[in-house]
Short mmCIF file of C-alpha atoms in Angstrom, two decimals:
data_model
loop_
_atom_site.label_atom_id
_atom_site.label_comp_id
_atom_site.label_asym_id
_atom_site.label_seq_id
_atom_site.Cartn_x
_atom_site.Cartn_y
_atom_site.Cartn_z
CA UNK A 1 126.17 75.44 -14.54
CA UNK A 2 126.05 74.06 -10.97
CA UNK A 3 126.85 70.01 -10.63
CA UNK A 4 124.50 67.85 -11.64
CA UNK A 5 122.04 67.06 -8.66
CA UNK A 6 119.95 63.95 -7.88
CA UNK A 7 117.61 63.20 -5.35
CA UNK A 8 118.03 59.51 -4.21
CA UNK A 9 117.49 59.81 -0.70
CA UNK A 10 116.53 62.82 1.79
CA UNK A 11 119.77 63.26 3.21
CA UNK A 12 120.82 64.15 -0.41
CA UNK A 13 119.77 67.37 0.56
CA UNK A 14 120.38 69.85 3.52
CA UNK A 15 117.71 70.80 5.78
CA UNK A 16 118.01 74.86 4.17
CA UNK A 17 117.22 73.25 1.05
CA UNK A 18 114.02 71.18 2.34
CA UNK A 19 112.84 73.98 3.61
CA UNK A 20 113.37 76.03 0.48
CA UNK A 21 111.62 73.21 -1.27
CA UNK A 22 108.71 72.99 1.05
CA UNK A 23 108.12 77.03 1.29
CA UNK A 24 108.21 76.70 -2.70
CA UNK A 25 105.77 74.14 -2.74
CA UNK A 26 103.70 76.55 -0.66
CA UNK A 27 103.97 79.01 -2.66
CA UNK A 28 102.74 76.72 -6.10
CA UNK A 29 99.78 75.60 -3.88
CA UNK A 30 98.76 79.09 -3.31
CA UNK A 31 98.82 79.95 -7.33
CA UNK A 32 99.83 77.59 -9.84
CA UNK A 33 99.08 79.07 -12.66
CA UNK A 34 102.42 81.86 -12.29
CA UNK A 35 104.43 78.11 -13.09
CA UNK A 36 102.44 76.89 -15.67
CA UNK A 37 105.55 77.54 -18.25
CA UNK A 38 108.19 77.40 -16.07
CA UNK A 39 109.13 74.07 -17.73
CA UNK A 40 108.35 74.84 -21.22
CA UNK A 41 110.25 72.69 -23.87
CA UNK A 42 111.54 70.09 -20.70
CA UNK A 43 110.87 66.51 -20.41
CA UNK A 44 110.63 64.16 -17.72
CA UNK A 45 111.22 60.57 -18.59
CA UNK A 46 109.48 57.87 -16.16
CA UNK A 47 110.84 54.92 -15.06
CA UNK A 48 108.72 52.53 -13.42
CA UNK A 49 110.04 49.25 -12.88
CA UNK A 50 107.52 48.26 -10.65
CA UNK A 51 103.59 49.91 -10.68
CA UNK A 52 102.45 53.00 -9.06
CA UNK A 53 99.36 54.96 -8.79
CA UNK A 54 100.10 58.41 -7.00
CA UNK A 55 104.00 58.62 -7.25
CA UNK A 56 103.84 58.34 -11.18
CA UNK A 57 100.97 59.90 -11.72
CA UNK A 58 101.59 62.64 -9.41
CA UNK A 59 105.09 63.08 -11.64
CA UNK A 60 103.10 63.28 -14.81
CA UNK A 61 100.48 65.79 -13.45
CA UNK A 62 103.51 68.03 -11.81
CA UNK A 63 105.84 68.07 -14.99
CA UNK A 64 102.23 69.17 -17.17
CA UNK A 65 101.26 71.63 -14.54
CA UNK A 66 104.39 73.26 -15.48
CA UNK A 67 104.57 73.22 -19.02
CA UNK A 68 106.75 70.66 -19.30
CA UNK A 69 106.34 66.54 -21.39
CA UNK A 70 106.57 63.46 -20.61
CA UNK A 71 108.02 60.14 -21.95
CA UNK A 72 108.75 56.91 -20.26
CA UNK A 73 107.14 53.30 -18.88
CA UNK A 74 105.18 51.83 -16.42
CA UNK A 75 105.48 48.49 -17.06
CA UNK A 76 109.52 47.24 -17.91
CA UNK A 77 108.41 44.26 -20.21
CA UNK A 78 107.14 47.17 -22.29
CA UNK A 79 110.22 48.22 -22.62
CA UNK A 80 114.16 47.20 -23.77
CA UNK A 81 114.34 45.71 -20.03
CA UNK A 82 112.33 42.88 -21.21
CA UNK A 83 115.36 42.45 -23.98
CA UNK A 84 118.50 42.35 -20.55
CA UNK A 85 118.87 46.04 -21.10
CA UNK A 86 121.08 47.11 -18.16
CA UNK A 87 120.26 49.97 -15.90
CA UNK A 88 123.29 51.18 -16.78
CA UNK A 89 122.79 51.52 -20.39
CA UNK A 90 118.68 52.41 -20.20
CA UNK A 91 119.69 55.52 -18.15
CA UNK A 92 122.46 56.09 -20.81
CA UNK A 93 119.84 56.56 -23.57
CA UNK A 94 117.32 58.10 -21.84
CA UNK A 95 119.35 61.44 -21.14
CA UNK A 96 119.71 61.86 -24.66
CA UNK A 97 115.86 62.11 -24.50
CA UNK A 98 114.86 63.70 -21.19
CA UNK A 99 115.82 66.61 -19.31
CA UNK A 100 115.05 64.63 -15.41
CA UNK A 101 114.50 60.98 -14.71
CA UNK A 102 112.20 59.65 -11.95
CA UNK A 103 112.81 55.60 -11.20
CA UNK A 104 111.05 53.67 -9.13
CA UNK A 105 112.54 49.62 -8.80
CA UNK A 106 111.97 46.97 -6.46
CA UNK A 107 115.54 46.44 -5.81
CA UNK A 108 117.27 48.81 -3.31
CA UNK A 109 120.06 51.03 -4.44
CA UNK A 110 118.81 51.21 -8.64
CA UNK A 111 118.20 54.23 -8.96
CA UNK A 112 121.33 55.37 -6.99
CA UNK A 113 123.10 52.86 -9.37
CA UNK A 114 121.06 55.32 -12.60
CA UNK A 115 122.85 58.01 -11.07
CA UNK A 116 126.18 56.78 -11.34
CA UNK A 117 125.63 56.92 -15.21
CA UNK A 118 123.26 59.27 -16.20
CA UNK A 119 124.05 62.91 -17.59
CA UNK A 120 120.25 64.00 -16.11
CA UNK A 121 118.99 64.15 -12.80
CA UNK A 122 117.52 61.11 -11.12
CA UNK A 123 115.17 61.09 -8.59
CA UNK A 124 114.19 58.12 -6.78
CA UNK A 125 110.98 57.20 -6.43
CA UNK A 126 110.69 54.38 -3.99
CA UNK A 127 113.29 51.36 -4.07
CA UNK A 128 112.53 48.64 -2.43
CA UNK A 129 111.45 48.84 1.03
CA UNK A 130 114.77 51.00 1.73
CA UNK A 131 113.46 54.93 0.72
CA UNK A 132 110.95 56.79 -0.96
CA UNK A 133 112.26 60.65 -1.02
CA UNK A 134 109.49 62.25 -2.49
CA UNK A 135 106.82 60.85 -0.65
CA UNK A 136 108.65 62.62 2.46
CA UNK A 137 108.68 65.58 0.53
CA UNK A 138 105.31 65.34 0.47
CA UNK A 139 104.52 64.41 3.86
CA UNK A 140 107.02 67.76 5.36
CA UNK A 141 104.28 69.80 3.01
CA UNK A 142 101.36 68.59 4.41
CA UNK A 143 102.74 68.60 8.25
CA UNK A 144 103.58 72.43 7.50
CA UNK A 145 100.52 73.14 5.66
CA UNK A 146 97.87 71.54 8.58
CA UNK A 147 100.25 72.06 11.69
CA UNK A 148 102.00 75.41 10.66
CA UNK A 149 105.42 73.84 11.78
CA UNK A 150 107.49 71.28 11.17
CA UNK A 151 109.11 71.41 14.65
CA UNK A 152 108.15 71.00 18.18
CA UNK A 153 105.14 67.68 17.19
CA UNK A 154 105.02 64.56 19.08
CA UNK A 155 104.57 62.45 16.04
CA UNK A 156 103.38 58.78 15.92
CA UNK A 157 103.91 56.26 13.65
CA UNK A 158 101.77 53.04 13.29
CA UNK A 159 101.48 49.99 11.49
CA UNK A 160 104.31 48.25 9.50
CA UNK A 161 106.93 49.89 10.73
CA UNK A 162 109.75 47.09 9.73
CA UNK A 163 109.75 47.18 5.94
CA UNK A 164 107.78 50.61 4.76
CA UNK A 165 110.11 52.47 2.99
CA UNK A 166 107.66 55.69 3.36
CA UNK A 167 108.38 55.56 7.29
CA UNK A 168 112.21 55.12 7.23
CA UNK A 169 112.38 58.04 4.92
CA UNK A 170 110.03 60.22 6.76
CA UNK A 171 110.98 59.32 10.26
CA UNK A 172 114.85 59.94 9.39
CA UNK A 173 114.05 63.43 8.07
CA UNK A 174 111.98 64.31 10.80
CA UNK A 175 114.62 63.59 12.94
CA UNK A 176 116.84 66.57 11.50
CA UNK A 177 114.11 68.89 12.80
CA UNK A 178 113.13 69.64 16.52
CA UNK A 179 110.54 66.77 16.84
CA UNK A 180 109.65 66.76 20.40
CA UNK A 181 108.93 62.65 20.35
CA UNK A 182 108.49 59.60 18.23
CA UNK A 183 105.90 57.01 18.53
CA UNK A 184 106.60 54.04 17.34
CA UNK A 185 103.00 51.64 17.56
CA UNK A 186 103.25 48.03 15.78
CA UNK A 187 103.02 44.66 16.50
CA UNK A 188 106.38 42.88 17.53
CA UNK A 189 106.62 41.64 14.43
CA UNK A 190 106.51 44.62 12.59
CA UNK A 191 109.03 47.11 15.00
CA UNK A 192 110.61 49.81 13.36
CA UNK A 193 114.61 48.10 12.33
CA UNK A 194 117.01 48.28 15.93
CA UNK A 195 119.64 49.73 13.00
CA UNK A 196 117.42 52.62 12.31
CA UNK A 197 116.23 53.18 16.00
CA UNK A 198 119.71 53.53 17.06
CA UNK A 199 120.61 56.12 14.13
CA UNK A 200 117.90 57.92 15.44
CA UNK A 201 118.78 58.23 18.88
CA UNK A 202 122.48 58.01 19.01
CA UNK A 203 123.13 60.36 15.70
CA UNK A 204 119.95 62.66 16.25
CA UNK A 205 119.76 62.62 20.23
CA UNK A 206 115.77 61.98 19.47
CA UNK A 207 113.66 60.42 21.81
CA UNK A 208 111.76 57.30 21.11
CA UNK A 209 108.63 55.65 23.11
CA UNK A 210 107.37 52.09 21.95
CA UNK A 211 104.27 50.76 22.43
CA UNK A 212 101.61 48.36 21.39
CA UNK A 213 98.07 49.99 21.04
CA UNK A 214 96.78 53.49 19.44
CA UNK A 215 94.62 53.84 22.81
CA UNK A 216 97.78 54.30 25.21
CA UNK A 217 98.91 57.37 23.68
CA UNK A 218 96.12 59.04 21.17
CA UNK A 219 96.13 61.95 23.73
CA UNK A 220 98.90 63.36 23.10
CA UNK A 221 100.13 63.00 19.27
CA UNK A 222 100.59 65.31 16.82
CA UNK A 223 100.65 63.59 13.94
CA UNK A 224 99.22 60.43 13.03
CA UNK A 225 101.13 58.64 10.04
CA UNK A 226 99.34 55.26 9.37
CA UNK A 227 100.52 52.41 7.13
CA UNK A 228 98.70 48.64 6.46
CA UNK A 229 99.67 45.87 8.86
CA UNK A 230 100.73 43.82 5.65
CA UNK A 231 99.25 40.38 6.06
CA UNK A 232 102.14 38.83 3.78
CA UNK A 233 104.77 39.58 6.20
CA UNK A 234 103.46 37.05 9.04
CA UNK A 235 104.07 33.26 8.99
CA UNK A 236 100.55 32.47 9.96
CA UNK A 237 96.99 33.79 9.92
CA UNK A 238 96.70 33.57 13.35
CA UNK A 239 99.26 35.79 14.24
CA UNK A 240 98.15 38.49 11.53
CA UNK A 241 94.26 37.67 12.80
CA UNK A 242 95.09 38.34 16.21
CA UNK A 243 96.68 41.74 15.46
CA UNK A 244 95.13 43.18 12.50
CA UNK A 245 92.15 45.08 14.38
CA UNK A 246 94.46 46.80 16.80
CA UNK A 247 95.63 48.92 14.11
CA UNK A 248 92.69 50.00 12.42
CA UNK A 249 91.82 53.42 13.04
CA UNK A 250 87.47 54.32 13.72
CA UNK A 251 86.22 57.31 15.14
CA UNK A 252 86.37 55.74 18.87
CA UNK A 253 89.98 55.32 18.53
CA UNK A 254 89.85 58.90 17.67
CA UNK A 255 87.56 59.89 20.47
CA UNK A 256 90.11 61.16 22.80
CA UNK A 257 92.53 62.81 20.43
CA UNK A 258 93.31 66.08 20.02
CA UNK A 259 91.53 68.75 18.11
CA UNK A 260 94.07 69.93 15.99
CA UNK A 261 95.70 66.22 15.52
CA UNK A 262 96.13 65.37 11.82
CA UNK A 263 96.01 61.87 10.56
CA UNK A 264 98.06 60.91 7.67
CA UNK A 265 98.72 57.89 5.21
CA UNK A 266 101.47 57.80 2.08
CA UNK A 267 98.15 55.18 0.46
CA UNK A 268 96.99 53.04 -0.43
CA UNK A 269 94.77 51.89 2.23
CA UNK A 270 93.76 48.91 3.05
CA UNK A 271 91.34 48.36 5.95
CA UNK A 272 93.72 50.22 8.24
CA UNK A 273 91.36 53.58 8.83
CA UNK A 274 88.03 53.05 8.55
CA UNK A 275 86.20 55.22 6.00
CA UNK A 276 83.82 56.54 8.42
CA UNK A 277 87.28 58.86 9.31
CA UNK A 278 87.26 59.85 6.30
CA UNK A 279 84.99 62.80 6.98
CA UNK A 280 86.97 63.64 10.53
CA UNK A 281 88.66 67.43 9.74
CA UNK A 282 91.94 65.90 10.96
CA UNK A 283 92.11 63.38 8.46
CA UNK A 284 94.29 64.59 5.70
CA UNK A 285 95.40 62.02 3.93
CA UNK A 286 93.68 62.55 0.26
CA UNK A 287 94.71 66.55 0.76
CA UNK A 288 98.26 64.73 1.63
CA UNK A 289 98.01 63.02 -2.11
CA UNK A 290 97.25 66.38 -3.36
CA UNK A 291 99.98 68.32 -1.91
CA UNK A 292 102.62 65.42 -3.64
CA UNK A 293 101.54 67.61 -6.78
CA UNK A 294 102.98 70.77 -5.69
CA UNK A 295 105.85 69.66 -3.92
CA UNK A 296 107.21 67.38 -7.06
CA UNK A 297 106.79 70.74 -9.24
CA UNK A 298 108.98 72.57 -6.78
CA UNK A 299 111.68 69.78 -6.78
CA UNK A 300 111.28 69.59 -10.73
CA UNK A 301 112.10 72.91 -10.85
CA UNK A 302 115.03 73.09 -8.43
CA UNK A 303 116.88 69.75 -10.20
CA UNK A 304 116.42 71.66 -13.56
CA UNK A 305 117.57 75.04 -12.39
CA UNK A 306 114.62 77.07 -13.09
CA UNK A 307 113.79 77.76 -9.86
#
């Protein structure tokens, strides 16, 4: 048996394995139903510290797609948490239970910490506003899927930019590949972390363009990848009222962009892209939320060895 494998951030894997993961995925989207036992008798416990809609769900749906159960909490006060039940120790008992653990926690480093102690894979998903693995799994899907490559996009990124934990993930990842260039679009406020933008240039040699407004630039992206301007981050209304409209996404934003452009969004939205988008070809963000289905059965199956 090979060492026991968790997935707490992207970088826990190499790029050959991504990309083994991704062409996977692929080929579950193409036919499911060959997996639909390839996790027979396997469970998958879920630990949700914190609520989610499509990362837990999207767990449960994968692990049933392929045969496999499901145990675990979305709420800790349901739970021996509520009791002062240690990380430590919860992890301890649930891999006499579970064959694979996903955790999601609003402290950083938890489920890295579940790692340390449990006998069962752990994959992370989302601590914090530090990483959120699986969501990047899913966006590298839906980039191949819609663009047909992973390499050679000018990709931008918009919106908060500071604290979401979807966008350092993704945007570190990307930055293994051969992205041509990053866009980084926010208000001051909200700029992607100077730590992070000088990893990316001085470790990956990327290059980086800042700006201010979607208009400047919406000729020549790529991809799209929108998050909400978060109005609890600024100290006053007036700041967040003077901004908040910049960011929002309608079809005259759009106007100019390319044909083959794809807009995406890890969701839930907000006010951020209007819904009249919604029926644009190049937005893909509910098709995004569907591919997080296939992609989670591929990594399920790789962290338990079946695949």
């Amino acid at each position: 048996m090979q060492k026991l494998r968790h997935l707490i951030e992207p970088e826990d894997f190499s790029l050959d394995e991504l990309n083994h993961l991704i062409a996977l995925g692929e080929e579950i989207h193409a036919a499911p139903e060959k997996y639909s036992e390839a996790c027979k008798g396997k469970i998958l416990a879920t630990l949700f510290y914190e609520p989610s809609t499509r990362t837990k769900f999207s767990f449960e749906t994968a692990m049933l797609r392929l045969g496999g159960s499901i145990i675990g909490f979305s709420d800790a006060n349901t739970s021996s948490v509520s009791k002062g039940e240690s990380i430590a120790d919860t992890i301890r008992v649930m891999s006499a239970y579970a064959d694979v653990a996903v955790m999601r926690h609003p402290k950083e480093g938890a489920p890295k910490l579940a790692s340390l102690y449990s006998s069962i894979p752990i994959i992370n998903g989302g601590d914090g506003g530090h990483q959120h693995p699986t969501q990047t799994l899913t966006d590298l899907l839906t980039i191949q899927t819609f663009k047909g490559s992973i390499d050679n996009q000018v990709v931008a990124f918009c919106g908060d930019l500071k604290f979401g934990r979807t966008v350092h993930s993704l945007i570190r990842t990307l930055a293994r590949y051969n992205i041509k260039k990053f866009i980084l679009i926010s208000p001051e406020e909200l700029k992607l972390p100077e730590l992070l933008k000088r990893t990316l240039v001085d470790v990956y040699q990327v290059e980086l363009m800042e700006v201010k407004t979607i208009e400047e630039v919406v000729e020549e992206i790529d991809i799209l990848y929108m998050t909400r301007i978060q109005k609890e981050r600024f100290f006053n209304e007036a700041d967040y009222a003077r901004l908040k409209d910049s960011y929002i996404i309608d079809k005259a934003k759009i106007q100019k962009a390319k044909q083959d452009m794809i807009i995406m969004h890890p969701l839930p939205r907000v006010n951020e892209i209007a819904y009249e988008v919604d029926t644009d070809p190049r937005a893909v963000y509910f098709e995004q939320a569907k591919l997080g289905v296939y992609i989670r059965m591929a990594l399920i199956m790789k962290l338990l060895e079946v695949a």
